[in-house]
Amino acid sequence: MPIVSSDSETNFVPDVSGFKLYDLNERGKGSKNISFVLANGTMHSHSSEIPTGRYKKAHRHSAGTHVHAVTGVGYSLLWYEGDSKFVEIPWRHGIMYVPPFWMFHQHFNTCDKPARYVACSLGSRRYPFISLRRKSSEGGGAVSVQQGGRQIEYEDQDPRIHRKWLEALRQTGVTSQMGDTFDEPAILSLPPEALTGVIRTPQSIGPAT
Ligand SMILES: [Fe+2]
């Protein structure tokens, strides 16, 4: 598999907090990313950064991805299709967590700086090892669930998600940069009954692929 410009083929990353990342707007405006091909092996690793006042789109994938928070402060939400409550994981430097197989997860920056993490899993771009990892390495992680992919587009997500984040930003004093995507006054004025029940998730069109 060819190495693309957003890959780094290496066996040593001296400072992951300052390593050059590349734009990956498909995962959310302003997102940055790089994939590492580590020592020509089967272990995948990538680093992503969420800009201030923004968060990433939700997605899901195979099991075993270890997410290590490197810089910044925020939280992640995890849920399965059909769930009524989110699992929330607050994070800062030193926190590591593992989204389970096919569980949606979404990463939110709530601080006044970009937030960066490193994720590691079995299955590199060069040697994906399992078919689900091969799909990820081919870009499937950024295709809408409604088109057979694994990502929830902003316009398809449950209103609780943006509401909760706006409330978190109110605590940290950070200004949302996502008002061009969401009608934030309308979301903040939703009545409690609009913020309960099964988490709104777009219809997927098939099994895990
Ligand atoms: Fe993920």
Short mmCIF file of N, CA, C and O and ligand atoms in Angstrom, two decimals, residues 27 46 59-61 65 67 99 103 105-107 117 119, ligand 1:
data_model
loop_
_atom_site.label_atom_id
_atom_site.label_comp_id
_atom_site.label_asym_id
_atom_site.label_seq_id
_atom_site.Cartn_x
_atom_site.Cartn_y
_atom_site.Cartn_z
N ARG A 27 -13.17 14.59 9.03
CA ARG A 27 -13.53 14.15 10.38
C ARG A 27 -14.03 15.30 11.25
O ARG A 27 -14.25 15.13 12.43
N HIS A 46 -1.89 6.59 15.01
CA HIS A 46 -2.09 7.91 14.41
C HIS A 46 -2.23 8.95 15.50
O HIS A 46 -2.54 8.63 16.65
N HIS A 59 -17.79 8.37 15.21
CA HIS A 59 -17.61 7.24 14.30
C HIS A 59 -17.45 5.95 15.12
O HIS A 59 -17.52 5.98 16.35
N ARG A 60 -17.28 4.84 14.42
CA ARG A 60 -17.09 3.55 15.09
C ARG A 60 -16.21 2.67 14.21
O ARG A 60 -16.08 2.91 13.00
N HIS A 61 -15.62 1.67 14.82
CA HIS A 61 -14.69 0.81 14.07
C HIS A 61 -14.38 -0.45 14.87
O HIS A 61 -15.06 -0.73 15.86
N THR A 65 -8.68 -0.13 19.76
CA THR A 65 -7.96 1.13 19.56
C THR A 65 -7.77 1.83 20.91
O THR A 65 -8.74 2.19 21.58
N VAL A 67 -6.80 4.97 22.90
CA VAL A 67 -6.73 6.41 22.68
C VAL A 67 -6.03 7.05 23.88
O VAL A 67 -6.50 6.93 25.01
N PRO A 99 -12.37 2.55 23.04
CA PRO A 99 -13.75 2.35 22.56
C PRO A 99 -13.95 0.90 22.12
O PRO A 99 -13.16 0.38 21.32
N MET A 103 -18.78 0.46 18.79
CA MET A 103 -19.44 1.44 19.65
C MET A 103 -19.11 2.84 19.12
O MET A 103 -17.94 3.16 18.90
N HIS A 105 -18.20 6.61 19.09
CA HIS A 105 -17.47 7.47 20.04
C HIS A 105 -17.16 8.79 19.35
O HIS A 105 -17.04 8.87 18.13
N GLN A 106 -17.06 9.83 20.17
CA GLN A 106 -16.92 11.19 19.65
C GLN A 106 -16.08 12.00 20.63
O GLN A 106 -16.32 11.93 21.84
N HIS A 107 -15.13 12.76 20.12
CA HIS A 107 -14.15 13.47 20.96
C HIS A 107 -14.40 14.97 20.94
O HIS A 107 -14.50 15.58 19.87
N TYR A 117 -4.44 13.81 20.56
CA TYR A 117 -4.34 12.46 21.11
C TYR A 117 -3.58 11.56 20.16
O TYR A 117 -3.41 11.88 18.98
N ALA A 119 -3.62 7.45 18.96
CA ALA A 119 -4.38 6.20 19.00
C ALA A 119 -3.54 5.08 18.41
O ALA A 119 -2.84 5.27 17.41
FE FE B 1 -12.19 6.06 16.69
#
